[in-house]
mmCIF file of C-alpha atoms in Angstrom:
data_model
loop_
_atom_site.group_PDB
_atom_site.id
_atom_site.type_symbol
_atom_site.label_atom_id
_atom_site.label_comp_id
_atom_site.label_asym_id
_atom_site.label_seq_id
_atom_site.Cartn_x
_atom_site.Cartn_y
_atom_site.Cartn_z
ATOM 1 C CA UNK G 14 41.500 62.842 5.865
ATOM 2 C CA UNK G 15 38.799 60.275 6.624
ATOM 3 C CA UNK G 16 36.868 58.083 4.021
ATOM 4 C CA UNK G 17 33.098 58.309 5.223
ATOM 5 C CA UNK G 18 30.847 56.017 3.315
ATOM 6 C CA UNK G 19 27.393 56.501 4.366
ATOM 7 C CA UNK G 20 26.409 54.105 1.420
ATOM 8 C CA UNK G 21 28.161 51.127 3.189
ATOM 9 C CA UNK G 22 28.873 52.802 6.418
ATOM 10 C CA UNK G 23 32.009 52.537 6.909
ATOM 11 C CA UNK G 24 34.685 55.264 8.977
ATOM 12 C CA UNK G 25 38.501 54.874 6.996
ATOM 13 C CA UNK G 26 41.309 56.465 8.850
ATOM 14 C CA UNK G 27 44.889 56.242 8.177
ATOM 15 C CA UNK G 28 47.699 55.911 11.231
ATOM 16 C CA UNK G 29 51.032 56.363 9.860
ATOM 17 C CA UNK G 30 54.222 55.031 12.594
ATOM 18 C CA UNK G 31 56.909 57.581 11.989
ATOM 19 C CA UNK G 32 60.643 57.786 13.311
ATOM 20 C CA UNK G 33 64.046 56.919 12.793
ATOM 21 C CA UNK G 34 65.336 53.611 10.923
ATOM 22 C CA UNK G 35 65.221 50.678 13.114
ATOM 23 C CA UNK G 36 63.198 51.902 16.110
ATOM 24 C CA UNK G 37 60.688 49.579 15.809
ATOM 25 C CA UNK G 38 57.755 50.773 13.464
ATOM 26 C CA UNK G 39 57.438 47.506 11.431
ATOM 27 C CA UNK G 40 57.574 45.531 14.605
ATOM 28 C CA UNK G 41 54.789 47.342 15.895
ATOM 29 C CA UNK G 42 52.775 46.315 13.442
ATOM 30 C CA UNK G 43 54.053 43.034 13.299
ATOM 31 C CA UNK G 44 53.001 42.062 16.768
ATOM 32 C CA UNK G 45 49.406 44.647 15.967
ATOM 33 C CA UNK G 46 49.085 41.871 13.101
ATOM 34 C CA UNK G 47 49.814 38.378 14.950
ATOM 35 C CA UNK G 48 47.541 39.497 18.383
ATOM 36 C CA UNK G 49 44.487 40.357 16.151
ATOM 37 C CA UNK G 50 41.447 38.174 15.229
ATOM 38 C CA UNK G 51 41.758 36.733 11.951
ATOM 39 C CA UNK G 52 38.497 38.326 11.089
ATOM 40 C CA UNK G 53 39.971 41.739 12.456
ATOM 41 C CA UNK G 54 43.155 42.170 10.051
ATOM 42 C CA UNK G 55 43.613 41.933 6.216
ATOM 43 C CA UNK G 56 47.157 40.996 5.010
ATOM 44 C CA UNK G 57 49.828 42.438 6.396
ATOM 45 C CA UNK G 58 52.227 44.063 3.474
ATOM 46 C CA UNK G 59 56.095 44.905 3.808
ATOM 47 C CA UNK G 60 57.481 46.540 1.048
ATOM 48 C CA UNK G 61 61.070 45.863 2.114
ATOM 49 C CA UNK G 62 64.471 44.993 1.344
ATOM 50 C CA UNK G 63 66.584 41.752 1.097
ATOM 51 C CA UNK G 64 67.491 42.906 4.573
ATOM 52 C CA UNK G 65 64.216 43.528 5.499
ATOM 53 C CA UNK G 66 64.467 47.155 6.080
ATOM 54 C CA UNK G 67 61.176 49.098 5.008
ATOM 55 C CA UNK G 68 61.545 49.946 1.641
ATOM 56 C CA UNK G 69 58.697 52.138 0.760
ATOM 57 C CA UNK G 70 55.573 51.118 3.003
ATOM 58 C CA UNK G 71 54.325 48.562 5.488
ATOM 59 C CA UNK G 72 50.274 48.598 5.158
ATOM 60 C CA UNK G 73 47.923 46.539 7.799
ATOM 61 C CA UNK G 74 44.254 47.000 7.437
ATOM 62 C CA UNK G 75 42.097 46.881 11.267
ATOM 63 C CA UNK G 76 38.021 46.563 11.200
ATOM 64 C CA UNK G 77 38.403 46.567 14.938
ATOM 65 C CA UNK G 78 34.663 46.710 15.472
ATOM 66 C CA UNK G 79 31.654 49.128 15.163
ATOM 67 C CA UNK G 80 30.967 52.371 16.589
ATOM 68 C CA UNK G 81 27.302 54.166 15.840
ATOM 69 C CA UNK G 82 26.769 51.729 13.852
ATOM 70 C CA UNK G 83 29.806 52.602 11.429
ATOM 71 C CA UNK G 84 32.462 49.875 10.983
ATOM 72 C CA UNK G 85 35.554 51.630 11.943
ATOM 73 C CA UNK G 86 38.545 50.541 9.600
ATOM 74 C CA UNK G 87 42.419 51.946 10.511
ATOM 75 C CA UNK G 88 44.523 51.387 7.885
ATOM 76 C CA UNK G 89 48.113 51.429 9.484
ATOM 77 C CA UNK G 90 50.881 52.654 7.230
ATOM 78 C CA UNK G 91 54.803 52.627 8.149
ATOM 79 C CA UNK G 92 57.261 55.026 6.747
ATOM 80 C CA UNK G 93 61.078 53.836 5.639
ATOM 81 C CA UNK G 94 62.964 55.199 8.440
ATOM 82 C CA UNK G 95 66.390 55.402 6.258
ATOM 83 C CA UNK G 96 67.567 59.044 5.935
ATOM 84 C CA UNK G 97 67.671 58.605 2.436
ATOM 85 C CA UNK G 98 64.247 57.304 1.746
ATOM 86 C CA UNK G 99 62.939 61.266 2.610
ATOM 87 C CA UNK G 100 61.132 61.181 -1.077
ATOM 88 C CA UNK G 101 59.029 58.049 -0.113
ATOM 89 C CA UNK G 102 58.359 58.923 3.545
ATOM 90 C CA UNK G 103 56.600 61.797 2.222
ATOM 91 C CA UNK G 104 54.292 59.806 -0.346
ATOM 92 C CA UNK G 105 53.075 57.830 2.829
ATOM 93 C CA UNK G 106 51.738 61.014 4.786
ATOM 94 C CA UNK G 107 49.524 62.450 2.106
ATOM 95 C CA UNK G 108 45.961 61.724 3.500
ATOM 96 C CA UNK G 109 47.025 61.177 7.005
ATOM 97 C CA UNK G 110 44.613 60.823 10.120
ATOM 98 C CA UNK G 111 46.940 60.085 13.019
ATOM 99 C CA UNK G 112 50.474 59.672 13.486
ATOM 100 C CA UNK G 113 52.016 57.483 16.060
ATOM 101 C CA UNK G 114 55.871 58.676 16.395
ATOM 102 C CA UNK G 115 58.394 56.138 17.471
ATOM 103 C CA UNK G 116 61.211 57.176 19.107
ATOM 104 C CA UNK G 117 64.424 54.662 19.523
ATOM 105 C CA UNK G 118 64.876 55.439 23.660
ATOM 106 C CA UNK G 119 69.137 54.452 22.876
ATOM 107 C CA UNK G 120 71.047 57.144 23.906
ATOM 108 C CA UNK G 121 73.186 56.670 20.746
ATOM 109 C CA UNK G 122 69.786 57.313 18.918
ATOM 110 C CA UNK G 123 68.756 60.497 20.488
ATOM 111 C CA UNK G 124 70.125 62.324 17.308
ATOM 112 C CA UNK G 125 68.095 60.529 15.298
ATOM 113 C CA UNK G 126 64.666 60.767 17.076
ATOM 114 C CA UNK G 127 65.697 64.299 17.156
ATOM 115 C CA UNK G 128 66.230 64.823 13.350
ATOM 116 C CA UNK G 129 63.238 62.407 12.588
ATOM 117 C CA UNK G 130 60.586 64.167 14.343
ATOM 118 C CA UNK G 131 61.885 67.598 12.382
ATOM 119 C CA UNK G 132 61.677 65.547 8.998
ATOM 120 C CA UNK G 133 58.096 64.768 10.039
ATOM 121 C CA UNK G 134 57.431 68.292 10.623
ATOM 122 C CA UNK G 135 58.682 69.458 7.179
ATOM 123 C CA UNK G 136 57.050 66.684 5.518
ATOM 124 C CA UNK G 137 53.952 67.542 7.085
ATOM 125 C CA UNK G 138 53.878 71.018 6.456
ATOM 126 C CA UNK G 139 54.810 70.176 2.649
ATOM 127 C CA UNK G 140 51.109 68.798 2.688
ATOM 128 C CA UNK G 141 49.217 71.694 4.118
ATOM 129 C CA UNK G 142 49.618 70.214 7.827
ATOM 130 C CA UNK G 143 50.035 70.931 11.759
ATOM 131 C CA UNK G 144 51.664 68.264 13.730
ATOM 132 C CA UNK G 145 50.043 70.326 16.715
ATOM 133 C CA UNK G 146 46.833 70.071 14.916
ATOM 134 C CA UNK G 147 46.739 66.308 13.973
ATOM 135 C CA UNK G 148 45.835 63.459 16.603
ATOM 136 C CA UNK G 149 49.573 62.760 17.529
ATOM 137 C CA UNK G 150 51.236 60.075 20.179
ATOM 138 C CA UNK G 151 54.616 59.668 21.103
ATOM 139 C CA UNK G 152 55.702 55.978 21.757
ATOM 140 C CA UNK G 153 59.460 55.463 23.526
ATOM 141 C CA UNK G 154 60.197 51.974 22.352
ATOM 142 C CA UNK G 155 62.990 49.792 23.867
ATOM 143 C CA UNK G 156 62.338 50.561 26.915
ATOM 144 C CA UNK G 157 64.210 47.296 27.964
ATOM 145 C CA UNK G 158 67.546 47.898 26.807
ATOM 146 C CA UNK G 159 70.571 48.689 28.972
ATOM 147 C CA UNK G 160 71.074 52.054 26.992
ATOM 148 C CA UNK G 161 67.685 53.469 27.262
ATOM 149 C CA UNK G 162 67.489 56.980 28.462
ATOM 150 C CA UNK G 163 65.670 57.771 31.922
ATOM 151 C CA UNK G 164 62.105 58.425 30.441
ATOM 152 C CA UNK G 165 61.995 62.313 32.429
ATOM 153 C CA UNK G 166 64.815 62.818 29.919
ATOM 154 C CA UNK G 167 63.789 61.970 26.400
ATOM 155 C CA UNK G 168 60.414 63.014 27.223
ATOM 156 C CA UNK G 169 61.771 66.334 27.959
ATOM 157 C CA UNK G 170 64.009 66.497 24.845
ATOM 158 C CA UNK G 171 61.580 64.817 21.852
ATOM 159 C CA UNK G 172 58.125 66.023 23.395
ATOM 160 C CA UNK G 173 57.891 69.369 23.458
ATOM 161 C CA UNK G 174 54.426 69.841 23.091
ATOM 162 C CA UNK G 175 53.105 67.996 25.538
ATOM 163 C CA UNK G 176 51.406 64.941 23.635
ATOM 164 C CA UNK G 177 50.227 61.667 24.749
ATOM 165 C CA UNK G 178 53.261 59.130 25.237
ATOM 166 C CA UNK G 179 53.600 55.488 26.146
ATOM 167 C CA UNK G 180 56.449 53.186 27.058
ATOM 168 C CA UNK G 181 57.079 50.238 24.948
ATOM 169 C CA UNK G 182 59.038 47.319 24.137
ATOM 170 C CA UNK G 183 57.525 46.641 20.750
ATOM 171 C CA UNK G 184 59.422 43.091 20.191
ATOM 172 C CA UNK G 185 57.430 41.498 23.165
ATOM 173 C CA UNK G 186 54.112 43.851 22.459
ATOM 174 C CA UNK G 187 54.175 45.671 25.903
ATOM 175 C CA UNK G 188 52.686 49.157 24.997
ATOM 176 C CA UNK G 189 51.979 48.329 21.195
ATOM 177 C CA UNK G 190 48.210 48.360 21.799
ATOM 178 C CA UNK G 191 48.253 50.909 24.410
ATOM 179 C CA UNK G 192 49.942 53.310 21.524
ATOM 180 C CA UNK G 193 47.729 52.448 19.064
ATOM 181 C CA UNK G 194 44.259 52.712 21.138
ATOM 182 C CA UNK G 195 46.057 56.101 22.180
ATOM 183 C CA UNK G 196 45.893 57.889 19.005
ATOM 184 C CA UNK G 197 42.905 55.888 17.632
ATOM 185 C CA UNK G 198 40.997 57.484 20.581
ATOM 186 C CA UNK G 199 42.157 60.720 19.404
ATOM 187 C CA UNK G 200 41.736 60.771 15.987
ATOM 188 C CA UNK G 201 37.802 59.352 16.492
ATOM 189 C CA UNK G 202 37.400 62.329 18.457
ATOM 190 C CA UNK G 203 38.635 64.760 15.923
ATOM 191 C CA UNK G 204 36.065 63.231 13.662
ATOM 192 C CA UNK G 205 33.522 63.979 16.198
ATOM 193 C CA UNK G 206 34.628 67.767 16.433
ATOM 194 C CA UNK G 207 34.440 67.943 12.656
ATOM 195 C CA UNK G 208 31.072 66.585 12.605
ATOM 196 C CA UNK K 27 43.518 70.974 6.727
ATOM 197 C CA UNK K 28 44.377 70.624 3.228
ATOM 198 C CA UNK K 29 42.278 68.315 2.081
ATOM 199 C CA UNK K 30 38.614 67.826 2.690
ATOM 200 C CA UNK K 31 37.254 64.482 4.249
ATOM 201 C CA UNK K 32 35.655 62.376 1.694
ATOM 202 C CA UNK K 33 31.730 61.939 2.594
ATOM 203 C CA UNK K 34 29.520 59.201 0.535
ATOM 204 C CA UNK K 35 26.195 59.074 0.771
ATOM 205 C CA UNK K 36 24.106 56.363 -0.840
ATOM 206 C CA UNK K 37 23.167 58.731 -3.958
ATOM 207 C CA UNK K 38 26.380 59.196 -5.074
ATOM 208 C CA UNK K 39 27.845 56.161 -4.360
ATOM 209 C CA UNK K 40 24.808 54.585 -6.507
ATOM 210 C CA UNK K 41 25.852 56.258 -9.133
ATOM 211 C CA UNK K 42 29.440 55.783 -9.304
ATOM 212 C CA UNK K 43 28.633 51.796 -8.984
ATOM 213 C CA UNK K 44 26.391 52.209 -12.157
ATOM 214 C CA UNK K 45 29.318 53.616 -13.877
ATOM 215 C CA UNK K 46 31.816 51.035 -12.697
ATOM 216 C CA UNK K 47 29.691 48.357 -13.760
ATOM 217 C CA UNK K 48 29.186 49.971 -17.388
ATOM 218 C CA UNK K 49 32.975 50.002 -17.820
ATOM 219 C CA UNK K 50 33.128 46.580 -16.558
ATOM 220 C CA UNK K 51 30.779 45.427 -19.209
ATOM 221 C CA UNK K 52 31.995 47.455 -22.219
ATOM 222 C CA UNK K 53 35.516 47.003 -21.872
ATOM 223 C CA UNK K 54 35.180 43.380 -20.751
ATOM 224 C CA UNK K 55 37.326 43.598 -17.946
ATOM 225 C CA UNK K 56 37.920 40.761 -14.737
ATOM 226 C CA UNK K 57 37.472 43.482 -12.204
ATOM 227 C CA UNK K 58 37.106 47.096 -12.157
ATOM 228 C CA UNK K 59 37.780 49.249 -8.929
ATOM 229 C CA UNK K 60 38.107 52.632 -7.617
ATOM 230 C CA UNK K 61 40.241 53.691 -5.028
ATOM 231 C CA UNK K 62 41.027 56.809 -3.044
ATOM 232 C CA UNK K 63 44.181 58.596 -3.901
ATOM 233 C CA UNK K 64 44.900 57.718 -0.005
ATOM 234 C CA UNK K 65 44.778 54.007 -0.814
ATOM 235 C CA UNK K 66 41.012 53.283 0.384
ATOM 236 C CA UNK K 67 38.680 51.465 -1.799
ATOM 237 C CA UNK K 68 36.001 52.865 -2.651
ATOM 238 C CA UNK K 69 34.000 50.985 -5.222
ATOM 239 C CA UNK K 70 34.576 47.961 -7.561
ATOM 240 C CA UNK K 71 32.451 46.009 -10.321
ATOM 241 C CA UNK K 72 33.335 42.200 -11.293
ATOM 242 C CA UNK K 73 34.654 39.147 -9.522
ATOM 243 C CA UNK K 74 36.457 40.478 -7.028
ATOM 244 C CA UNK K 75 35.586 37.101 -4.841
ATOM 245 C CA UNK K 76 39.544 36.310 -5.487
ATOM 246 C CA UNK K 77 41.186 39.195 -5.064
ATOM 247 C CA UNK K 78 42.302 41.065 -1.461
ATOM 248 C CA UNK K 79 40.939 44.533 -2.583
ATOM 249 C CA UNK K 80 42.111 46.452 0.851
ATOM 250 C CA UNK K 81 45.937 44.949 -0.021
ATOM 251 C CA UNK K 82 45.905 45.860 -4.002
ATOM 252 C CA UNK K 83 43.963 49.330 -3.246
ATOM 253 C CA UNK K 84 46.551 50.386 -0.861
ATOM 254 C CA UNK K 85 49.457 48.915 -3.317
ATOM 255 C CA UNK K 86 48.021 50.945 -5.992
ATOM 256 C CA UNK K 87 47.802 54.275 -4.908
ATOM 257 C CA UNK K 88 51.519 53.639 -3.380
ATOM 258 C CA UNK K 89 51.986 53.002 -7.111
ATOM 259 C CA UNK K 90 50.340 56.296 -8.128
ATOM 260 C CA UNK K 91 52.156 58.424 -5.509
ATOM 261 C CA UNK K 92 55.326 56.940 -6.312
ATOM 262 C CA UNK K 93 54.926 58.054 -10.046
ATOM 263 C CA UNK K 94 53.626 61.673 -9.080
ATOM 264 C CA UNK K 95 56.922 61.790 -6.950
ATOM 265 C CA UNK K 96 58.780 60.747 -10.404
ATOM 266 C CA UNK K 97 56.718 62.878 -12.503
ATOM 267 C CA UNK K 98 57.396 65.667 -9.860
ATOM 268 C CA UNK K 99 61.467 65.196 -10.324
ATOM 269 C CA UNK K 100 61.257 65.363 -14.294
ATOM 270 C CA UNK K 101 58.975 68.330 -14.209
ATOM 271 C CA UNK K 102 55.979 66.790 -15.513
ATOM 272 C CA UNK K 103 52.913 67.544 -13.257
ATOM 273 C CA UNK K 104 51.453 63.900 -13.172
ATOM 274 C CA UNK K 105 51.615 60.926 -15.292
ATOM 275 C CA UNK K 106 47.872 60.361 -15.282
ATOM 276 C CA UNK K 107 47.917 56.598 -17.172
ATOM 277 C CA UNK K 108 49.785 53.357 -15.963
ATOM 278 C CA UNK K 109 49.837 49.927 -17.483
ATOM 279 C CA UNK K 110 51.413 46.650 -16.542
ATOM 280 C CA UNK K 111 51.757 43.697 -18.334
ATOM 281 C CA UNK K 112 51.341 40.132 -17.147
ATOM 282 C CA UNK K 113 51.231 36.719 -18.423
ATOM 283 C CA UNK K 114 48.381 36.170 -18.151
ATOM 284 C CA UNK K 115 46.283 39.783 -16.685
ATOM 285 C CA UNK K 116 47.071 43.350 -17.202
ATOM 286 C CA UNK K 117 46.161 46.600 -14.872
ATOM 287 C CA UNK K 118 45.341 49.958 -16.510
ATOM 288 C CA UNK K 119 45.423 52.230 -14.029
ATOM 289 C CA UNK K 120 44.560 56.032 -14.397
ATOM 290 C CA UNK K 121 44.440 58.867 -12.210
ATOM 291 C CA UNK K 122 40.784 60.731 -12.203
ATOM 292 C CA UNK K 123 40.833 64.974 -11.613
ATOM 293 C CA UNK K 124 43.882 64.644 -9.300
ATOM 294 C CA UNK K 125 41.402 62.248 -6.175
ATOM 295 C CA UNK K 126 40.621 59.203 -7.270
ATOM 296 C CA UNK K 127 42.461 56.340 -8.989
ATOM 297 C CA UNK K 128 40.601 53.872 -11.761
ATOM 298 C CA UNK K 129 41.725 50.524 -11.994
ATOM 299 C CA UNK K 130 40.898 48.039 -14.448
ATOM 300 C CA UNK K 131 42.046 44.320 -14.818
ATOM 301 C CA UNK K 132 42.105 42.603 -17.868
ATOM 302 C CA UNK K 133 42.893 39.677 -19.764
ATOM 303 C CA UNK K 134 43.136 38.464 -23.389
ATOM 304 C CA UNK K 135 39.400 38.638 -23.803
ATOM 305 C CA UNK K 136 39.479 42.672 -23.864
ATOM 306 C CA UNK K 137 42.828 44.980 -25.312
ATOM 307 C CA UNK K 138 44.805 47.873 -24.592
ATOM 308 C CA UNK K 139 42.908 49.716 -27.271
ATOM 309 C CA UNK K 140 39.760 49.025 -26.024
ATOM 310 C CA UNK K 141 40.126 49.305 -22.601
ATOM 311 C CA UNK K 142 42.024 52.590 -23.194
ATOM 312 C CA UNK K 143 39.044 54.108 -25.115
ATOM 313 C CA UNK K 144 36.759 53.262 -22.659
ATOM 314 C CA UNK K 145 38.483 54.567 -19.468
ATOM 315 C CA UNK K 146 38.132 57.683 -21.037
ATOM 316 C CA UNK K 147 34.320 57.742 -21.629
ATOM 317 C CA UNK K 148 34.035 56.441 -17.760
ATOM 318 C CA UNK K 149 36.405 58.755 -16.247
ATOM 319 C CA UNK K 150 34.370 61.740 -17.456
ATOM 320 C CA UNK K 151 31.487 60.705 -16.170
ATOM 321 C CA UNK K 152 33.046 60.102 -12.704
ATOM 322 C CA UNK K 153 34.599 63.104 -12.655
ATOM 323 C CA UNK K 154 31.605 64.734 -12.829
ATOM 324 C CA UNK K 155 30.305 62.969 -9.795
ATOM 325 C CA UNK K 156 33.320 63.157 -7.952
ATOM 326 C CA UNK K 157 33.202 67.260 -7.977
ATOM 327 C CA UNK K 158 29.813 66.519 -7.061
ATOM 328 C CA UNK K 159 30.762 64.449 -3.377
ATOM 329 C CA UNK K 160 33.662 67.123 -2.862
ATOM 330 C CA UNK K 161 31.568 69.988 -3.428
ATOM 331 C CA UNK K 162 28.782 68.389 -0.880
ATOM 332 C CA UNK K 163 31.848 66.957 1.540
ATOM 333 C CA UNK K 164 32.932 70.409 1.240
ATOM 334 C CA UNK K 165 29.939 72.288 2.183
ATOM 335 C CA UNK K 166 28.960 70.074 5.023
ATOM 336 C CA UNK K 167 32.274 70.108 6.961
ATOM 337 C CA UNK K 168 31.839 74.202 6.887
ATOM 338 C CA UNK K 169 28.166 73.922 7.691
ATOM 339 C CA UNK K 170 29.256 71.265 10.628
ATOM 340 C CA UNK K 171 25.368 70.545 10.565
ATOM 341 C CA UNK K 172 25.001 67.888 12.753
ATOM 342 C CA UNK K 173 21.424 67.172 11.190
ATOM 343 C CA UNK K 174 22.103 63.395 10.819
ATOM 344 C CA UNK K 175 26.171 62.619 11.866
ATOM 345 C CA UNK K 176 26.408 59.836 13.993
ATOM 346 C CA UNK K 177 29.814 60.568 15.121
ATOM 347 C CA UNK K 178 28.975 63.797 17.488
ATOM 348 C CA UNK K 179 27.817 61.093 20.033
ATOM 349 C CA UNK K 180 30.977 59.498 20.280
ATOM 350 C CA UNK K 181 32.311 58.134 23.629
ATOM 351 C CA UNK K 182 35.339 57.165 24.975
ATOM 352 C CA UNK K 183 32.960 53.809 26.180
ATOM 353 C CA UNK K 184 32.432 53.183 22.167
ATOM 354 C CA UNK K 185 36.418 53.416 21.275
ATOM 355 C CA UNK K 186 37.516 51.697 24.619
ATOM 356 C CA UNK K 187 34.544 48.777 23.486
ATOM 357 C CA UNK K 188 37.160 48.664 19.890
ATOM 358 C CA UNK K 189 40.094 47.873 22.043
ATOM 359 C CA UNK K 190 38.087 44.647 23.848
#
């Protein structure tokens, strides 16, 4: 649900990074945060743990530029991955715009993706949404690692729908924009359906 | 969709910064603000030269949704009023008709009491306004009149320009 203020025109939209613990949402926006003008980026929060694990939300605020003469702010949300966080993960979708989903490509994780993307899909539907009807992209991070699993293959078992996916390997930033401009593009042009 | 997006034009949003500032003034607050129950500001009244409003907008309505999600467990519907209290400042915040989220900041210049007392007066009167925008939001997004959106002209030249 955008925020459009004609008064000091201005376009809000919120991208929330979904998936499984530890694939790699926070350090999207981590490297989103340290690659972007300072005059681009408001603080970067982490509601975390001792052990840095995402505790209820990481929040990074974008004025990337203008557009029609609108500034277009994305406010980027993460959601705890833990299994047991389920009550907070659902707080963070309420008001959503986009959702980037980011899928672990381990094979040992596969479960996990698999069980994540459902949650999202239940959690969505609890608020009156369509993941087939929302600007979606699918990022497989980890791309890197010994374990990953042949991109034909996870592709095949996490996207079923046919979305927009990118390759990534968020802790050196390759594919972090590309995901991001990926389902900012989309979500801009569901605004311009709606209006 | 279950929610409507939330349109402002420069009428409303007039209106609803006459209103802030009044509270501002009669509870003699540091900073009053308004945000969106999806963490976006939306308004605020008072120094607010000092404070990252994008960080403490988003933080509160984390706050509020994290409460609901309480109130939810216990059976209550919402637990519409929250207050912390610092050293030095306090935050009253209080949810308006289920949307929007009031926030004031205070020290020991103004109270509880009559900070309380005048939330109430404001809220309202924003109320009113804000069934006002949702009605309007409402009634354009069926209408999809295009009279005057700048967003049907959108190209993929404008968001790839974002990305430079």
């Amino acid at each position: 649900m955008s925020f459009i203020n004609y008064s000091s025109r201005e376009i809000n939209c919120k991208i929330v990074y979904y998936g499984p613990g530890l694939c790699g949402k926070t350090t999207n926006l981590q490297f989103i945060y340290r690659k972007t003008n300072p005059e681009q980026k408001g603080k970067l929060i982490s509601l975390a743990t001792e052990t840095e694990r995402t505790l209820f939300f990481d929040f990074l605020p974008l004025a990337l530029g203008d557009i029609k003469g609108f500034r277009v702010r994305f406010h980027l949300y993460t959601v705890p991955g833990q299994v047991f966080y389920a009550a907070s993960r659902k707080l963070i979708l309420k008001g959503v715009d986009g959702v980037v989903f980011v899928a672990d490509s381990q094979l040992e994780r596969m479960d996990a993706n698999l069980e994540s993307m459902e949650d999202l899909k239940i959690n969505l539907a609890e608020q009156g949404y369509e993941l087939e009807r929302l600007p979606f992209a699918i990022q497989y991070n980890k791309r890197d690692l010994p374990t990953a699993v042949p991109l034909t293959e996870i592709n095949s078992a996490i996207n079923t729908d046919s979305t927009p996916w990118f390759e990534a390997v968020a802790t050196r930033g390759s594919g972090v924009f590309e995901t991001l401009k990926g389902v900012a593009k989309l979500v801009l042009m569901e605004l311009k359906k709606n209006y | 969709m279950p929610d409507f997006d939330l349109i402002m034009y420069e009428n409303e949003f007039r209106r609803i910064d006459e209103e802030l500032k009044k509270l501002y003034q009669q509870s003699n607050a540091n900073v009053v603000f308004l945000v969106d129950k999806n963490g976006q500001l939306i308004a605020s009244a008072g120094d607010t030269s000092e404070i990252d409003t994008t960080s403490l907008a988003s933080l509160t309505a984390g706050n509020i949704a994290a409460t609901g999600g309480i109130a939810r467990l216990l059976g209550e519907k919402e637990f519409t009023i929250l207050f912390h209290e610092g050293e030095n400042d306090n935050i009253h915040i209080s949810l308006i008709g289920q949307r929007v989220i009031l926030v004031v900041i205070f020290d020991k210049r103004s109270s509880i009491g009559l900070v309380r007392l005048r939330v109430k007066k404001a809220s309202e009167n924003l109320l009113r306004i804000f069934n006002e925008i949702s009605a309007k939001s409402e009634k354009k997004q069926h209408e999809k009149s295009l009279d005057e959106s700048p967003f049907a002209e959108i190209t993929d030249e404008d968001i790839d320009n974002l990305f430079k």
